[in-house]
Each structure stands twice: as structure tokens, then as C-alpha cells.
Amino acid sequence: MRPNALWLLAMALVPTAWGQPHRVVDATGKEVVVSSTQRIVSLDGITTEILFALGVGNQVVGRDDSSYYPPEVLRLPSVGYQFRLSAEGILSLRPTLVIGREDVRPPQVVEQLRAAGVTVVLVPTEPTVQGAEAKIRVVAQAVGRQARGEELVRSLERDLLALEAFKAQRAPKGRLRALFLYMRGPQTLFVCGEGATPVGMMVLAGLENAARGIRECQPMTAESVVASQPDVLVTFKKGLDSIGGLPGLLRLPGIAQTPAGQKGKVVAMDDLYLGSFGPRAGKAALDLFRAAYLQEGFVEVVP
């Protein structure tokens, strides 16, 4: 659809401004003026989680496929997966604010939405504690809930203090080497390293990243798995399910030649819980620490 056509569609469908304007500097470094939060479309699971935690869930009218927490989110229509979006589907929900991660794809969608007159706020994705706090604050400012946002940040900081206290009490003799595998069926297998959000969560939990020299996610090979020699394998629960569970994982090339594969030492966690770095990051890291260091064999972590 051409930009002019998108603009006409948006102008026909978008309601009048509602509420006081909010100003926010988003992940692009530019100030965005949000004139109305009456109808919010969220393009990212953790952003959706933050919106509900801020108390504006009743203003969210659409979500992407990665948004499934809290459970009531599932009643909302989906506009597709955050990396395979179309402007038409989003505009059909008559949004006054579209908000999602900074690397939403394709990037032309953001341009098309803005050309159609829709306010778009992009949220930073840095997989660190500082990144989690920045994420919460950007979303809170975008919807005018700064005070509630600071409450969420303080709650996260309390969880992190509890994590460090627990780690200090149960400090292992040595750090375990952990390898994160991203899987979506036998034909979609990746080894992830520095810069990947789940790997940031592993480091926060006191695990050593076994995928040295790998940036973000790279196709998985037997050589890359064997070379990393992980003590524990970490994966998303949905990913593990997609390859036939633990038996399917242990049959993948190279896995049997690692200490983790030989001991069946695998931690599977809910995708959003492990891979988001949001308000629950401290709790997720503590659960990962417990699963990796205090339990044997296969562990499934359910938040």
C-alpha cells in the first residue's frame, strides 16, 4: 500500500486525541510526542508485559505474536510476529500509539506508520540490567506513567539484590560454562553468544558464556557445539518442544561430545521469561541460577 493510501486509511480510522501529551526520548535518541494512549498496539512481548504492569493494559488493542504475558493479552488480536510485520494489519486496529523494540522488522513498517500519521515509540533492547531499566522507563514515559515505572525499577532492583544475596550464600566452587541454543524445528538451529538477550540473562545468573567469539546468533554446527564444551545447555521451552524435547536435543550433532550432553544437563525456560530482560529479569536469573547450579539433569523452569 502506498504511503498516501496508508495516511488516508489512518486518518479515517484514528480517533481524536485522548489524554495529555507525553514526551519521550526513544531508542532512536529522538524526542517523540505521544498525543494519545487511547489505543495502543504493542509489537513486542516484553513491551506488552511492561504496559500491563504499568496499569494501561486496558488501552492495549493489539499485540504481536511474542506477546502472551500476562495471560489476558491473548484475548487481543495479533498483528503477526514482530520481525514479519505489515503496516496494513497494524493500521486496521486504529492505533494512536504503536510501540515496540528498536529492531522491529521490516524497518519500512515504522516509516509507513509514521507517514500515516501514527505515533511510533521504539524501545531499547540492550540485554543488561541497565537496559531493562531503560526499557521500563521509556515505556512508562510514553504512556505517562513515570511514577509507576520507577516502582517497577525499584522492584527489579530488589529482586537483583535478592539474587546476589542468594548467589553469595550458595556460591559454587567454579562457574559453569553454559551454551544457549535457539531452535525452531530441526532446520532452524542457532548457537547464540554475546549480545543475545538470553546470554545476557545467563551471565546475570552467574553462568559463563561458552560461545566465546560468537556475536548474537549464528547457525549451529557440530564443530561450534563441541568447541564450546558447555557444562549446561540452556534453551527456550518452545524451542525444545520444536525438536522433540530432550531426546531430540541430545540427538543433535555435537551435543553428545559435550559434558552437558553426556550428563543430560539442560535447562529449558519460558521464552519470554528468559529472553526479555524486563521487570521479571531478577526473578528469572535467580530461577536460572537455581536450575543450573542446584539441580541435576534436565530442568524445566516455569515462571
PDB file of C-alpha atoms in Angstrom:
ATOM      1  CA  MET A   1       0.000   0.000   0.000  1.00  0.00           C
ATOM      2  CA  ARG A   2       1.393   3.448  -0.924  1.00  0.00           C
ATOM      3  CA  PRO A   3       2.167   5.973   1.892  1.00  0.00           C
ATOM      4  CA  ASN A   4      -0.646   8.313   0.804  1.00  0.00           C
ATOM      5  CA  ALA A   5      -3.130   5.468   0.903  1.00  0.00           C
ATOM      6  CA  LEU A   6      -1.882   4.487   4.361  1.00  0.00           C
ATOM      7  CA  TRP A   7      -2.272   8.096   5.543  1.00  0.00           C
ATOM      8  CA  LEU A   8      -5.839   8.269   4.282  1.00  0.00           C
ATOM      9  CA  LEU A   9      -6.656   4.977   5.987  1.00  0.00           C
ATOM     10  CA  ALA A  10      -5.128   6.118   9.262  1.00  0.00           C
ATOM     11  CA  MET A  11      -6.874   9.489   9.214  1.00  0.00           C
ATOM     12  CA  ALA A  12     -10.174   7.800   8.570  1.00  0.00           C
ATOM     13  CA  LEU A  13      -9.769   5.354  11.405  1.00  0.00           C
ATOM     14  CA  VAL A  14      -7.781   7.070  14.158  1.00  0.00           C
ATOM     15  CA  PRO A  15      -9.966   8.639  16.856  1.00  0.00           C
ATOM     16  CA  THR A  16      -9.387  12.102  18.214  1.00  0.00           C
ATOM     17  CA  ALA A  17      -6.557  12.671  20.659  1.00  0.00           C
ATOM     18  CA  TRP A  18      -7.159  11.487  24.197  1.00  0.00           C
ATOM     19  CA  GLY A  19      -5.324  12.372  27.364  1.00  0.00           C
ATOM     20  CA  GLN A  20      -2.370  14.682  27.899  1.00  0.00           C
ATOM     21  CA  PRO A  21       0.607  14.582  25.512  1.00  0.00           C
ATOM     22  CA  HIS A  22       3.686  12.747  26.762  1.00  0.00           C
ATOM     23  CA  ARG A  23       7.244  13.344  25.633  1.00  0.00           C
ATOM     24  CA  VAL A  24       9.759  10.524  25.478  1.00  0.00           C
ATOM     25  CA  VAL A  25      13.231  10.073  24.033  1.00  0.00           C
ATOM     26  CA  ASP A  26      13.041   6.630  22.474  1.00  0.00           C
ATOM     27  CA  ALA A  27      15.727   4.194  21.321  1.00  0.00           C
ATOM     28  CA  THR A  28      16.498   6.353  18.286  1.00  0.00           C
ATOM     29  CA  GLY A  29      17.653   9.176  20.576  1.00  0.00           C
ATOM     30  CA  LYS A  30      14.943  11.491  19.278  1.00  0.00           C
ATOM     31  CA  GLU A  31      12.075  13.022  21.229  1.00  0.00           C
ATOM     32  CA  VAL A  32       8.660  11.622  20.382  1.00  0.00           C
ATOM     33  CA  VAL A  33       5.451  13.401  21.406  1.00  0.00           C
ATOM     34  CA  VAL A  34       2.674  10.966  22.288  1.00  0.00           C
ATOM     35  CA  SER A  35      -0.636  12.775  21.958  1.00  0.00           C
ATOM     36  CA  SER A  36      -2.904   9.874  22.848  1.00  0.00           C
ATOM     37  CA  THR A  37      -2.544   6.474  24.500  1.00  0.00           C
ATOM     38  CA  GLN A  38      -6.185   5.581  23.961  1.00  0.00           C
ATOM     39  CA  ARG A  39      -5.430   2.768  21.515  1.00  0.00           C
ATOM     40  CA  ILE A  40      -2.014   1.129  21.869  1.00  0.00           C
ATOM     41  CA  VAL A  41      -0.620  -1.578  19.620  1.00  0.00           C
ATOM     42  CA  SER A  42       2.394  -3.337  21.121  1.00  0.00           C
ATOM     43  CA  LEU A  43       4.870  -5.065  18.797  1.00  0.00           C
ATOM     44  CA  ASP A  44       6.956  -6.868  21.411  1.00  0.00           C
ATOM     45  CA  GLY A  45       6.283  -9.329  24.217  1.00  0.00           C
ATOM     46  CA  ILE A  46       8.268  -7.596  26.926  1.00  0.00           C
ATOM     47  CA  THR A  47       6.848  -4.198  25.954  1.00  0.00           C
ATOM     48  CA  THR A  48       3.372  -5.654  26.300  1.00  0.00           C
ATOM     49  CA  GLU A  49       4.269  -7.082  29.702  1.00  0.00           C
ATOM     50  CA  ILE A  50       5.529  -3.674  30.841  1.00  0.00           C
ATOM     51  CA  LEU A  51       2.399  -1.908  29.568  1.00  0.00           C
ATOM     52  CA  PHE A  52       0.201  -4.194  31.650  1.00  0.00           C
ATOM     53  CA  ALA A  53       2.490  -3.830  34.676  1.00  0.00           C
ATOM     54  CA  LEU A  54       2.162  -0.049  34.313  1.00  0.00           C
ATOM     55  CA  GLY A  55      -1.614  -0.343  34.515  1.00  0.00           C
ATOM     56  CA  VAL A  56      -2.514   0.597  30.943  1.00  0.00           C
ATOM     57  CA  GLY A  57      -3.347  -2.885  29.713  1.00  0.00           C
ATOM     58  CA  ASN A  58      -6.946  -1.837  29.118  1.00  0.00           C
ATOM     59  CA  GLN A  59      -5.677   0.616  26.484  1.00  0.00           C
ATOM     60  CA  VAL A  60      -3.783  -2.045  24.509  1.00  0.00           C
ATOM     61  CA  VAL A  61      -5.881  -3.002  21.476  1.00  0.00           C
ATOM     62  CA  GLY A  62      -3.385  -5.177  19.597  1.00  0.00           C
ATOM     63  CA  ARG A  63      -0.249  -7.218  20.079  1.00  0.00           C
ATOM     64  CA  ASP A  64       2.314  -9.208  18.179  1.00  0.00           C
ATOM     65  CA  ASP A  65       2.776 -12.985  18.417  1.00  0.00           C
ATOM     66  CA  SER A  66       5.571 -12.705  21.006  1.00  0.00           C
ATOM     67  CA  SER A  67       3.108 -11.084  23.439  1.00  0.00           C
ATOM     68  CA  TYR A  68       1.497 -13.769  25.601  1.00  0.00           C
ATOM     69  CA  TYR A  69       2.068 -12.500  29.159  1.00  0.00           C
ATOM     70  CA  PRO A  70       0.065 -11.717  31.213  1.00  0.00           C
ATOM     71  CA  PRO A  71      -2.477 -14.318  30.011  1.00  0.00           C
ATOM     72  CA  GLU A  72      -5.238 -11.779  29.358  1.00  0.00           C
ATOM     73  CA  VAL A  73      -3.104 -10.465  26.478  1.00  0.00           C
ATOM     74  CA  LEU A  74      -4.148 -13.481  24.444  1.00  0.00           C
ATOM     75  CA  ARG A  75      -7.662 -12.107  24.062  1.00  0.00           C
ATOM     76  CA  LEU A  76      -6.272  -9.280  21.923  1.00  0.00           C
ATOM     77  CA  PRO A  77      -5.918  -9.535  18.135  1.00  0.00           C
ATOM     78  CA  SER A  78      -2.426 -10.226  16.802  1.00  0.00           C
ATOM     79  CA  VAL A  79      -0.755  -8.250  14.025  1.00  0.00           C
ATOM     80  CA  GLY A  80       1.802 -11.019  13.361  1.00  0.00           C
ATOM     81  CA  TYR A  81       5.323 -11.628  14.578  1.00  0.00           C
ATOM     82  CA  GLN A  82       7.452  -8.610  15.452  1.00  0.00           C
ATOM     83  CA  PHE A  83      10.006  -9.334  12.712  1.00  0.00           C
ATOM     84  CA  ARG A  84       7.448 -10.010   9.970  1.00  0.00           C
ATOM     85  CA  LEU A  85       5.006  -7.113  10.224  1.00  0.00           C
ATOM     86  CA  SER A  86       2.852  -5.184   7.778  1.00  0.00           C
ATOM     87  CA  ALA A  87       1.572  -1.635   8.213  1.00  0.00           C
ATOM     88  CA  GLU A  88      -1.881  -2.532   6.943  1.00  0.00           C
ATOM     89  CA  GLY A  89      -2.556  -5.038   9.728  1.00  0.00           C
ATOM     90  CA  ILE A  90      -1.452  -2.590  12.398  1.00  0.00           C
ATOM     91  CA  LEU A  91      -3.437   0.340  10.981  1.00  0.00           C
ATOM     92  CA  SER A  92      -6.587  -1.769  10.843  1.00  0.00           C
ATOM     93  CA  LEU A  93      -6.641  -1.597  14.662  1.00  0.00           C
ATOM     94  CA  ARG A  94      -6.822   2.241  14.558  1.00  0.00           C
ATOM     95  CA  PRO A  95      -3.825   2.801  16.868  1.00  0.00           C
ATOM     96  CA  THR A  96      -2.978   6.143  18.426  1.00  0.00           C
ATOM     97  CA  LEU A  97       0.339   4.745  19.655  1.00  0.00           C
ATOM     98  CA  VAL A  98       2.448   1.895  18.273  1.00  0.00           C
ATOM     99  CA  ILE A  99       5.296   0.761  20.489  1.00  0.00           C
ATOM    100  CA  GLY A 100       7.882  -1.966  20.003  1.00  0.00           C
ATOM    101  CA  ARG A 101      11.559  -2.879  20.130  1.00  0.00           C
ATOM    102  CA  GLU A 102      14.091  -0.819  18.233  1.00  0.00           C
ATOM    103  CA  ASP A 103      14.944  -3.597  15.773  1.00  0.00           C
ATOM    104  CA  VAL A 104      11.350  -4.294  14.718  1.00  0.00           C
ATOM    105  CA  ARG A 105      11.238  -5.537  11.150  1.00  0.00           C
ATOM    106  CA  PRO A 106      10.906  -4.717   8.426  1.00  0.00           C
ATOM    107  CA  PRO A 107      12.038  -1.159   9.280  1.00  0.00           C
ATOM    108  CA  GLN A 108       9.905   0.185   6.439  1.00  0.00           C
ATOM    109  CA  VAL A 109       6.847  -0.576   8.572  1.00  0.00           C
ATOM    110  CA  VAL A 110       7.880   2.100  11.058  1.00  0.00           C
ATOM    111  CA  GLU A 111       8.311   4.594   8.216  1.00  0.00           C
ATOM    112  CA  GLN A 112       4.913   3.686   6.789  1.00  0.00           C
ATOM    113  CA  LEU A 113       3.174   4.061  10.147  1.00  0.00           C
ATOM    114  CA  ARG A 114       4.753   7.458  10.748  1.00  0.00           C
ATOM    115  CA  ALA A 115       3.900   8.537   7.213  1.00  0.00           C
ATOM    116  CA  ALA A 116       0.314   7.568   8.009  1.00  0.00           C
ATOM    117  CA  GLY A 117       0.329   9.911  10.996  1.00  0.00           C
ATOM    118  CA  VAL A 118       0.643   7.267  13.723  1.00  0.00           C
ATOM    119  CA  THR A 119       2.975   7.903  16.670  1.00  0.00           C
ATOM    120  CA  VAL A 120       5.655   5.216  16.972  1.00  0.00           C
ATOM    121  CA  VAL A 121       7.929   4.748  20.006  1.00  0.00           C
ATOM    122  CA  LEU A 122      10.883   2.349  19.739  1.00  0.00           C
ATOM    123  CA  VAL A 123      12.163   0.693  22.909  1.00  0.00           C
ATOM    124  CA  PRO A 124      15.859  -0.114  23.584  1.00  0.00           C
ATOM    125  CA  THR A 125      16.845  -3.800  23.683  1.00  0.00           C
ATOM    126  CA  GLU A 126      20.229  -3.853  25.456  1.00  0.00           C
ATOM    127  CA  PRO A 127      20.405  -7.241  27.271  1.00  0.00           C
ATOM    128  CA  THR A 128      21.649  -5.875  30.601  1.00  0.00           C
ATOM    129  CA  VAL A 129      20.159  -4.688  33.877  1.00  0.00           C
ATOM    130  CA  GLN A 130      20.697  -1.120  32.744  1.00  0.00           C
ATOM    131  CA  GLY A 131      18.924  -1.998  29.525  1.00  0.00           C
ATOM    132  CA  ALA A 132      15.984  -3.439  31.428  1.00  0.00           C
ATOM    133  CA  GLU A 133      15.632  -0.260  33.471  1.00  0.00           C
ATOM    134  CA  ALA A 134      15.877   1.888  30.350  1.00  0.00           C
ATOM    135  CA  LYS A 135      13.219  -0.248  28.687  1.00  0.00           C
ATOM    136  CA  ILE A 136      10.816   0.201  31.590  1.00  0.00           C
ATOM    137  CA  ARG A 137      11.413   3.942  31.741  1.00  0.00           C
ATOM    138  CA  VAL A 138      10.907   4.526  28.009  1.00  0.00           C
ATOM    139  CA  VAL A 139       7.599   2.640  28.014  1.00  0.00           C
ATOM    140  CA  ALA A 140       6.486   4.404  31.210  1.00  0.00           C
ATOM    141  CA  GLN A 141       7.259   7.834  29.781  1.00  0.00           C
ATOM    142  CA  ALA A 142       5.485   7.001  26.538  1.00  0.00           C
ATOM    143  CA  VAL A 143       2.240   6.343  28.402  1.00  0.00           C
ATOM    144  CA  GLY A 144       2.672   8.979  31.124  1.00  0.00           C
ATOM    145  CA  ARG A 145       3.184   6.505  33.981  1.00  0.00           C
ATOM    146  CA  GLN A 146       6.658   7.561  35.139  1.00  0.00           C
ATOM    147  CA  ALA A 147       5.907   7.091  38.859  1.00  0.00           C
ATOM    148  CA  ARG A 148       4.661   3.550  38.308  1.00  0.00           C
ATOM    149  CA  GLY A 149       7.677   2.938  36.074  1.00  0.00           C
ATOM    150  CA  GLU A 150      10.028   3.898  38.905  1.00  0.00           C
ATOM    151  CA  GLU A 151       8.166   1.478  41.186  1.00  0.00           C
ATOM    152  CA  LEU A 152       8.841  -1.297  38.672  1.00  0.00           C
ATOM    153  CA  VAL A 153      12.519  -0.321  38.509  1.00  0.00           C
ATOM    154  CA  ARG A 154      12.813  -0.407  42.314  1.00  0.00           C
ATOM    155  CA  SER A 155      11.088  -3.797  42.391  1.00  0.00           C
ATOM    156  CA  LEU A 156      13.586  -5.085  39.810  1.00  0.00           C
ATOM    157  CA  GLU A 157      16.472  -3.742  41.898  1.00  0.00           C
ATOM    158  CA  ARG A 158      15.137  -5.524  44.989  1.00  0.00           C
ATOM    159  CA  ASP A 159      14.967  -8.775  43.024  1.00  0.00           C
ATOM    160  CA  LEU A 160      18.560  -8.295  41.899  1.00  0.00           C
ATOM    161  CA  LEU A 161      19.715  -7.733  45.489  1.00  0.00           C
ATOM    162  CA  ALA A 162      17.941 -10.964  46.452  1.00  0.00           C
ATOM    163  CA  LEU A 163      19.686 -12.715  43.537  1.00  0.00           C
ATOM    164  CA  GLU A 164      23.123 -11.537  44.630  1.00  0.00           C
ATOM    165  CA  ALA A 165      22.444 -12.489  48.262  1.00  0.00           C
ATOM    166  CA  PHE A 166      21.331 -15.978  47.203  1.00  0.00           C
ATOM    167  CA  LYS A 167      24.338 -16.410  44.917  1.00  0.00           C
ATOM    168  CA  ALA A 168      26.666 -15.331  47.740  1.00  0.00           C
ATOM    169  CA  GLN A 169      25.117 -17.863  50.127  1.00  0.00           C
ATOM    170  CA  ARG A 170      25.205 -20.708  47.600  1.00  0.00           C
ATOM    171  CA  ALA A 171      28.336 -19.680  45.724  1.00  0.00           C
ATOM    172  CA  PRO A 172      29.570 -22.564  43.534  1.00  0.00           C
ATOM    173  CA  LYS A 173      33.227 -23.590  43.605  1.00  0.00           C
ATOM    174  CA  GLY A 174      33.586 -22.706  39.937  1.00  0.00           C
ATOM    175  CA  ARG A 175      31.455 -21.148  37.246  1.00  0.00           C
ATOM    176  CA  LEU A 176      29.580 -23.430  34.894  1.00  0.00           C
ATOM    177  CA  ARG A 177      30.016 -22.928  31.160  1.00  0.00           C
ATOM    178  CA  ALA A 178      26.606 -22.510  29.534  1.00  0.00           C
ATOM    179  CA  LEU A 179      25.635 -22.592  25.863  1.00  0.00           C
ATOM    180  CA  PHE A 180      22.368 -21.084  24.662  1.00  0.00           C
ATOM    181  CA  LEU A 181      20.732 -22.787  21.685  1.00  0.00           C
ATOM    182  CA  TYR A 182      17.943 -21.093  19.712  1.00  0.00           C
ATOM    183  CA  MET A 183      15.814 -23.711  17.985  1.00  0.00           C
ATOM    184  CA  ARG A 184      12.684 -23.586  15.872  1.00  0.00           C
ATOM    185  CA  GLY A 185      12.490 -27.039  14.393  1.00  0.00           C
ATOM    186  CA  PRO A 186      15.347 -29.275  13.187  1.00  0.00           C
ATOM    187  CA  GLN A 187      16.105 -26.948  10.277  1.00  0.00           C
ATOM    188  CA  THR A 188      16.385 -23.770  12.331  1.00  0.00           C
ATOM    189  CA  LEU A 189      19.203 -24.189  14.834  1.00  0.00           C
ATOM    190  CA  PHE A 190      21.425 -21.395  16.155  1.00  0.00           C
ATOM    191  CA  VAL A 191      24.187 -21.005  18.720  1.00  0.00           C
ATOM    192  CA  CYS A 192      23.971 -17.636  20.474  1.00  0.00           C
ATOM    193  CA  GLY A 193      26.710 -15.590  22.079  1.00  0.00           C
ATOM    194  CA  GLU A 194      27.468 -12.058  23.201  1.00  0.00           C
ATOM    195  CA  GLY A 195      24.687  -9.574  22.509  1.00  0.00           C
ATOM    196  CA  ALA A 196      21.890 -12.147  22.601  1.00  0.00           C
ATOM    197  CA  THR A 197      19.360 -11.439  25.344  1.00  0.00           C
ATOM    198  CA  PRO A 198      19.219 -14.993  26.794  1.00  0.00           C
ATOM    199  CA  VAL A 199      23.022 -14.989  27.005  1.00  0.00           C
ATOM    200  CA  GLY A 200      22.869 -11.734  28.967  1.00  0.00           C
ATOM    201  CA  MET A 201      20.454 -13.447  31.324  1.00  0.00           C
ATOM    202  CA  MET A 202      22.857 -16.399  31.694  1.00  0.00           C
ATOM    203  CA  VAL A 203      25.680 -14.059  32.663  1.00  0.00           C
ATOM    204  CA  LEU A 204      23.416 -12.288  35.167  1.00  0.00           C
ATOM    205  CA  ALA A 205      22.686 -15.707  36.678  1.00  0.00           C
ATOM    206  CA  GLY A 206      26.396 -16.334  37.209  1.00  0.00           C
ATOM    207  CA  LEU A 207      26.994 -18.630  34.235  1.00  0.00           C
ATOM    208  CA  GLU A 208      29.957 -18.304  31.906  1.00  0.00           C
ATOM    209  CA  ASN A 209      29.099 -17.829  28.245  1.00  0.00           C
ATOM    210  CA  ALA A 210      30.579 -20.856  26.474  1.00  0.00           C
ATOM    211  CA  ALA A 211      30.080 -19.365  22.994  1.00  0.00           C
ATOM    212  CA  ARG A 212      33.162 -17.184  23.019  1.00  0.00           C
ATOM    213  CA  GLY A 213      33.761 -15.311  19.784  1.00  0.00           C
ATOM    214  CA  ILE A 214      30.169 -15.623  18.626  1.00  0.00           C
ATOM    215  CA  ARG A 215      28.179 -12.405  18.300  1.00  0.00           C
ATOM    216  CA  GLU A 216      24.381 -12.612  18.516  1.00  0.00           C
ATOM    217  CA  CYS A 217      23.192 -15.893  16.942  1.00  0.00           C
ATOM    218  CA  GLN A 218      24.967 -17.954  14.286  1.00  0.00           C
ATOM    219  CA  PRO A 219      23.903 -21.191  12.565  1.00  0.00           C
ATOM    220  CA  MET A 220      24.612 -24.167  14.797  1.00  0.00           C
ATOM    221  CA  THR A 221      27.255 -26.631  13.658  1.00  0.00           C
ATOM    222  CA  ALA A 222      28.638 -29.702  15.379  1.00  0.00           C
ATOM    223  CA  GLU A 223      32.040 -28.007  15.451  1.00  0.00           C
ATOM    224  CA  SER A 224      30.720 -24.890  17.222  1.00  0.00           C
ATOM    225  CA  VAL A 225      28.953 -27.001  19.839  1.00  0.00           C
ATOM    226  CA  VAL A 226      31.922 -29.279  20.520  1.00  0.00           C
ATOM    227  CA  ALA A 227      34.349 -26.356  20.659  1.00  0.00           C
ATOM    228  CA  SER A 228      32.278 -24.603  23.330  1.00  0.00           C
ATOM    229  CA  GLN A 229      32.332 -27.647  25.684  1.00  0.00           C
ATOM    230  CA  PRO A 230      29.374 -26.452  27.795  1.00  0.00           C
ATOM    231  CA  ASP A 231      28.587 -27.859  31.218  1.00  0.00           C
ATOM    232  CA  VAL A 232      24.942 -26.943  30.734  1.00  0.00           C
ATOM    233  CA  LEU A 233      22.719 -26.258  27.735  1.00  0.00           C
ATOM    234  CA  VAL A 234      20.118 -23.501  28.029  1.00  0.00           C
ATOM    235  CA  THR A 235      17.198 -23.146  25.646  1.00  0.00           C
ATOM    236  CA  PHE A 236      13.703 -21.781  25.262  1.00  0.00           C
ATOM    237  CA  LYS A 237      10.918 -24.195  26.187  1.00  0.00           C
ATOM    238  CA  LYS A 238       9.179 -23.672  22.815  1.00  0.00           C
ATOM    239  CA  GLY A 239      12.458 -24.326  21.048  1.00  0.00           C
ATOM    240  CA  LEU A 240      12.990 -27.577  22.883  1.00  0.00           C
ATOM    241  CA  ASP A 241       9.454 -28.666  22.079  1.00  0.00           C
ATOM    242  CA  SER A 242      10.034 -27.882  18.396  1.00  0.00           C
ATOM    243  CA  ILE A 243      12.750 -30.524  18.056  1.00  0.00           C
ATOM    244  CA  GLY A 244      11.083 -33.317  20.008  1.00  0.00           C
ATOM    245  CA  GLY A 245      12.019 -32.409  23.571  1.00  0.00           C
ATOM    246  CA  LEU A 246      15.112 -33.561  25.431  1.00  0.00           C
ATOM    247  CA  PRO A 247      15.627 -36.724  23.322  1.00  0.00           C
ATOM    248  CA  GLY A 248      15.603 -34.634  20.159  1.00  0.00           C
ATOM    249  CA  LEU A 249      18.109 -32.177  21.622  1.00  0.00           C
ATOM    250  CA  LEU A 250      20.525 -34.905  22.688  1.00  0.00           C
ATOM    251  CA  ARG A 251      20.497 -36.285  19.135  1.00  0.00           C
ATOM    252  CA  LEU A 252      21.633 -33.011  17.537  1.00  0.00           C
ATOM    253  CA  PRO A 253      25.153 -33.057  16.022  1.00  0.00           C
ATOM    254  CA  GLY A 254      27.902 -32.406  18.528  1.00  0.00           C
ATOM    255  CA  ILE A 255      25.748 -32.438  21.653  1.00  0.00           C
ATOM    256  CA  ALA A 256      26.884 -35.924  22.730  1.00  0.00           C
ATOM    257  CA  GLN A 257      30.509 -34.752  22.618  1.00  0.00           C
ATOM    258  CA  THR A 258      29.982 -32.135  25.349  1.00  0.00           C
ATOM    259  CA  PRO A 259      29.882 -32.505  29.150  1.00  0.00           C
ATOM    260  CA  ALA A 260      26.312 -31.169  29.110  1.00  0.00           C
ATOM    261  CA  GLY A 261      25.186 -33.707  26.533  1.00  0.00           C
ATOM    262  CA  GLN A 262      26.839 -36.600  28.324  1.00  0.00           C
ATOM    263  CA  LYS A 263      25.124 -35.703  31.609  1.00  0.00           C
ATOM    264  CA  GLY A 264      21.844 -34.587  30.047  1.00  0.00           C
ATOM    265  CA  LYS A 265      22.297 -31.260  31.786  1.00  0.00           C
ATOM    266  CA  VAL A 266      19.720 -28.990  30.123  1.00  0.00           C
ATOM    267  CA  VAL A 267      17.679 -26.017  31.379  1.00  0.00           C
ATOM    268  CA  ALA A 268      14.572 -25.085  29.395  1.00  0.00           C
ATOM    269  CA  MET A 269      12.812 -21.839  30.313  1.00  0.00           C
ATOM    270  CA  ASP A 270       9.737 -19.983  29.156  1.00  0.00           C
ATOM    271  CA  ASP A 271      10.743 -17.883  26.140  1.00  0.00           C
ATOM    272  CA  LEU A 272       9.555 -14.519  27.410  1.00  0.00           C
ATOM    273  CA  TYR A 273      10.788 -15.144  30.956  1.00  0.00           C
ATOM    274  CA  LEU A 274      14.336 -15.999  29.832  1.00  0.00           C
ATOM    275  CA  GLY A 275      14.579 -13.847  26.775  1.00  0.00           C
ATOM    276  CA  SER A 276      13.139 -10.496  27.720  1.00  0.00           C
ATOM    277  CA  PHE A 277      15.193  -8.570  30.320  1.00  0.00           C
ATOM    278  CA  GLY A 278      12.147  -6.807  31.702  1.00  0.00           C
ATOM    279  CA  PRO A 279      10.579  -6.334  35.143  1.00  0.00           C
ATOM    280  CA  ARG A 280      10.995 -10.055  35.955  1.00  0.00           C
ATOM    281  CA  ALA A 281      14.688 -10.230  34.990  1.00  0.00           C
ATOM    282  CA  GLY A 282      15.895 -10.618  38.589  1.00  0.00           C
ATOM    283  CA  LYS A 283      13.462 -13.454  39.312  1.00  0.00           C
ATOM    284  CA  ALA A 284      14.316 -15.172  36.014  1.00  0.00           C
ATOM    285  CA  ALA A 285      18.055 -15.010  36.711  1.00  0.00           C
ATOM    286  CA  LEU A 286      17.541 -16.459  40.183  1.00  0.00           C
ATOM    287  CA  ASP A 287      15.480 -19.323  38.766  1.00  0.00           C
ATOM    288  CA  LEU A 288      18.177 -19.981  36.157  1.00  0.00           C
ATOM    289  CA  PHE A 289      20.901 -19.974  38.842  1.00  0.00           C
ATOM    290  CA  ARG A 290      18.955 -22.498  40.896  1.00  0.00           C
ATOM    291  CA  ALA A 291      18.296 -24.730  37.895  1.00  0.00           C
ATOM    292  CA  ALA A 292      21.891 -24.680  36.676  1.00  0.00           C
ATOM    293  CA  TYR A 293      23.799 -24.920  39.944  1.00  0.00           C
ATOM    294  CA  LEU A 294      21.490 -26.595  42.436  1.00  0.00           C
ATOM    295  CA  GLN A 295      19.699 -29.205  40.324  1.00  0.00           C
ATOM    296  CA  GLU A 296      20.902 -32.133  38.248  1.00  0.00           C
ATOM    297  CA  GLY A 297      19.899 -33.311  34.788  1.00  0.00           C
ATOM    298  CA  PHE A 298      17.045 -31.785  32.841  1.00  0.00           C
ATOM    299  CA  VAL A 299      15.209 -28.868  34.465  1.00  0.00           C
ATOM    300  CA  GLU A 300      12.190 -27.043  33.071  1.00  0.00           C
ATOM    301  CA  VAL A 301      11.680 -23.614  34.605  1.00  0.00           C
ATOM    302  CA  VAL A 302       8.088 -22.388  34.709  1.00  0.00           C
ATOM    303  CA  PRO A 303       7.632 -18.807  35.993  1.00  0.00           C
TER     304      PRO A 303
END
